[in-house]
């Protein structure tokens, strides 16, 4: 029995920018904010999603910024309605754990 191939597939990611600032005068504040900006680009049957994620505490004594671009491949026979959902919801959800893990590793090793 042959397994059906996915019509929307994550090919991988590339980190184009990584920044970490840990101030020596860091305060004891424990409130952090997370900001994510997204830009998308479609070429042929490839979907590219650039996520710009920033994590910082209130006084910016801890600041991390990562820009990651993920590549997805999709079948041309997928309906536009389904593609919209895959692009807007699934693609960021697939990529977010990679950004989270990268920032976590970066801060743990520092």
Coordinates of N, CA, C and O in Angstrom, one line a residue:
X1 N 0.8 -1.2 0.0 CA 0.0 0.0 0.0 C 0.9 1.2 0.0 O 1.7 1.4 0.9
X2 N 0.7 2.1 -1.0 CA 1.5 3.3 -1.1 C 0.9 4.4 -0.3 O -0.3 4.7 -0.3
X3 N 1.8 5.1 0.4 CA 1.4 6.2 1.3 C 1.3 7.5 0.4 O 2.1 7.8 -0.5
X4 N 0.2 8.3 0.7 CA -0.1 9.5 -0.1 C 0.9 10.6 0.4 O 1.1 10.8 1.6
X5 N 1.5 11.3 -0.6 CA 2.4 12.4 -0.3 C 1.6 13.6 0.1 O 0.6 13.9 -0.4
X6 N 2.2 14.4 1.0 CA 1.6 15.6 1.5 C 1.6 16.7 0.3 O 2.6 16.8 -0.4
X7 N 0.6 17.5 0.3 CA 0.5 18.5 -0.8 C 1.1 19.8 -0.3 O 1.2 20.7 -1.1
X8 N 1.5 19.9 0.9 CA 2.1 21.1 1.5 C 3.2 20.6 2.4 O 3.0 19.9 3.4
X9 N 4.5 20.9 2.0 CA 5.6 20.3 2.7 C 6.6 21.4 3.1 O 7.0 22.3 2.4
X10 N 7.1 21.2 4.4 CA 8.2 22.1 4.9 C 9.5 21.6 4.4 O 9.9 20.5 4.7
X11 N 10.2 22.4 3.7 CA 11.5 22.0 3.2 C 12.7 22.3 4.1 O 13.7 21.7 4.0
X12 N 12.5 23.3 4.9 CA 13.6 23.7 5.9 C 13.6 25.2 6.1 O 12.7 26.0 5.6
X13 N 14.6 25.7 6.8 CA 14.7 27.1 7.1 C 16.2 27.6 7.1 O 17.1 26.8 7.1
X14 N 16.3 28.9 7.1 CA 17.6 29.5 7.1 C 17.5 30.7 8.0 O 16.5 31.5 7.9
X15 N 18.5 30.9 8.9 CA 18.5 32.0 9.8 C 19.4 33.1 9.1 O 20.6 32.8 8.9
X16 N 18.8 34.3 8.9 CA 19.6 35.3 8.2 C 20.1 36.4 9.2 O 20.9 37.2 8.8
X17 N 19.5 36.4 10.4 CA 19.9 37.4 11.4 C 19.7 36.8 12.7 O 18.7 36.2 13.0
X18 N 20.7 37.1 13.6 CA 20.6 36.6 15.0 C 21.3 37.6 15.9 O 22.4 38.0 15.6
X19 N 20.6 38.1 16.9 CA 21.1 39.1 17.8 C 20.7 38.8 19.2 O 19.6 38.4 19.5
X20 N 21.7 38.9 20.1 CA 21.4 38.7 21.5 C 22.2 39.7 22.3 O 23.4 39.8 22.1
X21 N 21.5 40.4 23.1 CA 22.1 41.4 24.0 C 21.7 41.1 25.5 O 20.5 41.1 25.8
X22 N 22.7 40.8 26.3 CA 22.4 40.5 27.7 C 23.2 41.6 28.5 O 24.4 41.5 28.6
X23 N 22.5 42.6 29.0 CA 23.2 43.7 29.7 C 23.7 43.2 31.1 O 23.1 42.4 31.7
X24 N 24.9 43.7 31.4 CA 25.5 43.3 32.7 C 24.7 43.9 33.9 O 24.7 43.3 34.9
X25 N 23.9 44.9 33.6 CA 23.1 45.6 34.6 C 21.7 45.1 34.5 O 20.8 45.9 34.7
X26 N 21.5 43.8 34.2 CA 20.1 43.4 34.0 C 19.4 43.4 35.4 O 19.9 43.1 36.4
X27 N 18.2 43.8 35.3 CA 17.3 43.9 36.4 C 16.7 42.5 36.7 O 16.8 41.6 36.0
X28 N 15.9 42.5 37.8 CA 15.2 41.3 38.2 C 13.8 41.2 37.6 O 13.0 40.4 38.0
X29 N 13.5 42.1 36.6 CA 12.2 42.1 36.0 C 12.0 40.8 35.3 O 12.8 40.3 34.6
X30 N 10.8 40.2 35.4 CA 10.5 39.0 34.8 C 9.4 39.1 33.8 O 8.9 38.1 33.3
X31 N 9.0 40.3 33.4 CA 8.0 40.4 32.4 C 8.7 40.6 31.0 O 9.5 41.5 30.8
X32 N 8.4 39.6 30.1 CA 9.0 39.6 28.8 C 7.9 39.9 27.8 O 6.7 39.5 28.0
X33 N 8.3 40.4 26.6 CA 7.3 40.6 25.5 C 7.9 39.8 24.3 O 9.1 39.7 24.2
X34 N 7.0 39.4 23.5 CA 7.4 38.6 22.3 C 6.7 39.3 21.1 O 5.5 39.6 21.2
X35 N 7.5 39.7 20.1 CA 6.9 40.3 18.9 C 7.3 39.5 17.7 O 8.4 39.0 17.6
X36 N 6.3 39.3 16.8 CA 6.6 38.5 15.6 C 6.0 39.3 14.4 O 4.9 39.6 14.4
X37 N 6.9 39.5 13.4 CA 6.5 40.1 12.1 C 6.7 39.0 11.1 O 7.6 38.2 11.1
X38 N 5.8 39.0 10.1 CA 5.8 38.0 9.1 C 5.7 38.6 7.7 O 4.9 39.6 7.5
X39 N 6.5 38.1 6.7 CA 6.4 38.5 5.3 C 6.4 37.2 4.5 O 7.1 36.3 4.8
X40 N 5.6 37.2 3.5 CA 5.5 36.0 2.6 C 5.8 36.3 1.2 O 5.6 37.5 0.7
X41 N 6.3 35.3 0.5 CA 6.6 35.4 -0.9 C 6.3 34.1 -1.6 O 6.6 33.0 -1.0
X42 N 5.6 34.1 -2.7 CA 5.3 32.9 -3.4 C 5.9 33.0 -4.8 O 5.8 33.9 -5.5
X43 N 6.7 31.9 -5.2 CA 7.3 31.8 -6.5 C 7.0 30.4 -7.0 O 7.4 29.4 -6.3
X44 N 6.3 30.3 -8.1 CA 5.9 29.0 -8.7 C 5.2 28.2 -7.6 O 4.2 28.7 -7.1
X45 N 5.7 27.0 -7.2 CA 5.0 26.2 -6.2 C 5.8 26.2 -4.9 O 5.7 25.3 -4.1
X46 N 6.6 27.3 -4.7 CA 7.3 27.5 -3.4 C 6.8 28.7 -2.7 O 6.5 29.7 -3.2
X47 N 6.6 28.5 -1.4 CA 6.1 29.5 -0.5 C 7.2 29.8 0.5 O 7.8 28.9 1.2
X48 N 7.6 31.1 0.6 CA 8.7 31.5 1.5 C 8.1 32.4 2.6 O 7.4 33.4 2.3
X49 N 8.3 32.0 3.9 CA 7.8 32.8 5.0 C 9.0 33.3 5.8 O 9.8 32.5 6.3
X50 N 9.1 34.6 5.9 CA 10.1 35.3 6.7 C 9.5 35.7 8.0 O 8.6 36.5 8.1
X51 N 10.0 35.1 9.1 CA 9.5 35.5 10.5 C 10.6 36.3 11.2 O 11.8 35.8 11.2
X52 N 10.3 37.4 11.7 CA 11.2 38.3 12.5 C 10.7 38.3 13.9 O 9.6 38.8 14.2
X53 N 11.3 37.5 14.8 CA 10.9 37.4 16.2 C 11.8 38.1 17.1 O 13.0 38.1 17.0
X54 N 11.2 38.9 18.0 CA 11.9 39.6 19.0 C 11.4 39.2 20.4 O 10.2 39.2 20.6
X55 N 12.3 39.0 21.3 CA 12.0 38.7 22.7 C 12.8 39.7 23.6 O 14.0 39.8 23.4
X56 N 12.1 40.4 24.5 CA 12.8 41.4 25.3 C 12.1 41.5 26.7 O 10.9 41.3 26.8
X57 N 12.8 41.9 27.7 CA 12.2 42.3 29.0 C 11.9 43.8 29.0 O 12.2 44.5 28.0
X58 N 11.3 44.2 30.1 CA 10.8 45.6 30.1 C 11.8 46.6 29.9 O 11.6 47.6 29.3
X59 N 13.0 46.5 30.5 CA 14.0 47.5 30.3 C 15.1 47.1 29.3 O 16.1 47.8 29.2
X60 N 14.8 46.2 28.4 CA 15.7 45.7 27.3 C 17.1 45.3 27.8 O 18.0 45.3 27.0
X61 N 17.2 44.9 29.1 CA 18.5 44.4 29.5 C 18.7 42.9 29.0 O 19.8 42.4 28.9
X62 N 17.6 42.3 28.5 CA 17.6 41.1 27.8 C 16.9 41.3 26.5 O 15.7 41.7 26.5
X63 N 17.6 41.1 25.4 CA 17.0 41.3 24.1 C 17.5 40.3 23.1 O 18.7 40.1 23.0
X64 N 16.6 39.7 22.4 CA 17.0 38.7 21.4 C 16.1 39.0 20.1 O 14.9 39.2 20.2
X65 N 16.8 38.9 19.0 CA 16.1 39.1 17.7 C 16.6 38.0 16.7 O 17.8 37.9 16.5
X66 N 15.7 37.3 16.1 CA 16.0 36.3 15.1 C 15.2 36.5 13.9 O 13.9 36.6 14.0
X67 N 15.8 36.5 12.7 CA 15.0 36.5 11.4 C 15.3 35.2 10.7 O 16.4 34.8 10.5
X68 N 14.2 34.5 10.5 CA 14.3 33.1 9.9 C 13.4 33.1 8.7 O 12.2 33.6 8.7
X69 N 13.8 32.4 7.6 CA 13.0 32.2 6.4 C 12.8 30.8 6.2 O 13.8 30.0 6.1
X70 N 11.6 30.4 6.1 CA 11.2 29.0 5.9 C 10.7 28.8 4.5 O 10.1 29.7 3.9
X71 N 11.0 27.6 3.9 CA 10.6 27.3 2.6 C 9.6 26.1 2.6 O 9.9 25.1 3.2
X72 N 8.5 26.3 1.9 CA 7.5 25.3 1.8 C 7.2 25.0 0.3 O 7.3 26.0 -0.5
X73 N 6.9 23.8 0.0 CA 6.6 23.4 -1.4 C 5.1 22.9 -1.3 O 4.7 22.2 -0.4
X74 N 4.4 23.3 -2.3 CA 3.0 22.9 -2.4 C 2.6 22.4 -3.8 O 3.2 22.9 -4.8
X75 N 1.7 21.5 -3.9 CA 1.1 21.1 -5.2 C 0.3 22.2 -5.8 O -0.5 22.9 -5.1
X76 N 0.4 22.3 -7.1 CA -0.4 23.4 -7.8 C -1.9 23.1 -7.8 O -2.6 24.0 -8.1
X77 N -2.3 21.9 -7.5 CA -3.7 21.5 -7.6 C -4.4 21.8 -6.3 O -5.6 21.5 -6.2
X78 N -3.8 22.4 -5.3 CA -4.4 22.7 -4.0 C -5.3 24.0 -4.3 O -4.9 24.9 -4.9
X79 N -6.5 24.0 -3.7 CA -7.4 25.1 -3.9 C -6.9 26.3 -3.2 O -6.1 26.2 -2.2
X80 N -7.2 27.5 -3.7 CA -6.8 28.8 -3.1 C -7.2 28.9 -1.7 O -6.5 29.5 -0.9
X81 N -8.4 28.5 -1.4 CA -8.9 28.6 0.0 C -8.1 27.7 1.0 O -7.8 28.2 2.0
X82 N -7.8 26.6 0.5 CA -6.9 25.7 1.4 C -5.5 26.3 1.5 O -4.9 26.3 2.6
X83 N -5.0 26.8 0.4 CA -3.6 27.4 0.5 C -3.6 28.6 1.4 O -2.6 28.7 2.2
X84 N -4.6 29.4 1.4 CA -4.7 30.5 2.4 C -4.6 30.1 3.8 O -3.8 30.7 4.6
X85 N -5.3 29.0 4.2 CA -5.2 28.5 5.5 C -3.8 27.9 5.8 O -3.3 28.1 6.9
X86 N -3.2 27.2 4.9 CA -1.9 26.7 5.1 C -0.9 27.8 5.2 O 0.0 27.7 6.1
X87 N -1.0 28.8 4.4 CA 0.0 29.9 4.5 C -0.1 30.7 5.8 O 0.9 31.0 6.4
X88 N -1.4 31.0 6.1 CA -1.6 31.9 7.3 C -1.5 31.3 8.6 O -1.0 31.9 9.6
X89 N -1.9 30.0 8.7 CA -2.0 29.4 10.0 C -0.9 28.3 10.2 O -0.1 28.3 11.2
X90 N -0.8 27.4 9.3 CA 0.1 26.3 9.4 C 1.5 26.6 9.3 O 2.4 26.1 10.1
X91 N 1.9 27.4 8.3 CA 3.3 27.7 8.1 C 4.0 28.4 9.3 O 5.0 27.9 9.8
X92 N 3.3 29.5 9.9 CA 3.9 30.0 11.1 C 4.0 29.0 12.3 O 4.9 29.0 13.0
X93 N 2.9 28.2 12.4 CA 2.9 27.2 13.5 C 4.0 26.2 13.3 O 4.5 25.7 14.3
X94 N 4.3 25.8 12.1 CA 5.4 24.9 11.8 C 6.8 25.5 12.2 O 7.6 24.9 12.7
X95 N 7.0 26.8 11.8 CA 8.3 27.4 12.0 C 8.5 27.9 13.4 O 9.7 27.9 13.9
X96 N 7.5 28.2 14.2 CA 7.7 28.8 15.5 C 8.5 28.0 16.5 O 9.4 28.5 17.1
X97 N 8.3 26.7 16.5 CA 9.2 25.9 17.4 C 10.7 25.9 17.1 O 11.5 25.9 18.0
X98 N 11.0 26.1 15.8 CA 12.4 26.3 15.5 C 13.0 27.6 16.0 O 14.1 27.6 16.4
X99 N 12.2 28.7 15.9 CA 12.7 30.0 16.4 C 12.8 29.9 17.9 O 13.8 30.3 18.5
X100 N 11.8 29.3 18.6 CA 11.8 29.2 20.0 C 13.0 28.4 20.5 O 13.7 28.8 21.4
X101 N 13.3 27.3 19.8 CA 14.4 26.5 20.2 C 15.7 27.2 20.0 O 16.7 27.1 20.8
X102 N 15.8 27.9 18.9 CA 17.1 28.6 18.6 C 17.4 29.7 19.6 O 18.5 29.8 20.2
X103 N 16.3 30.5 20.0 CA 16.5 31.5 21.0 C 16.8 30.9 22.4 O 17.7 31.4 23.1
X104 N 16.1 29.8 22.7 CA 16.4 29.1 23.9 C 17.8 28.6 24.0 O 18.5 28.8 25.1
X105 N 18.3 28.0 23.0 CA 19.7 27.6 22.9 C 20.7 28.7 23.0 O 21.7 28.6 23.7
X106 N 20.4 29.8 22.3 CA 21.3 30.9 22.3 C 21.4 31.5 23.7 O 22.5 31.8 24.1
X107 N 20.3 31.7 24.4 CA 20.4 32.3 25.7 C 21.0 31.3 26.7 O 21.7 31.7 27.6
X108 N 20.7 30.0 26.6 CA 21.2 29.0 27.5 C 22.8 28.9 27.4 O 23.5 28.7 28.4
X109 N 23.3 29.0 26.2 CA 24.7 28.9 26.0 C 25.5 30.2 26.4 O 26.7 30.2 26.4
X110 N 24.7 31.3 26.6 CA 25.3 32.5 27.0 C 25.5 32.6 28.4 O 25.8 33.5 29.1

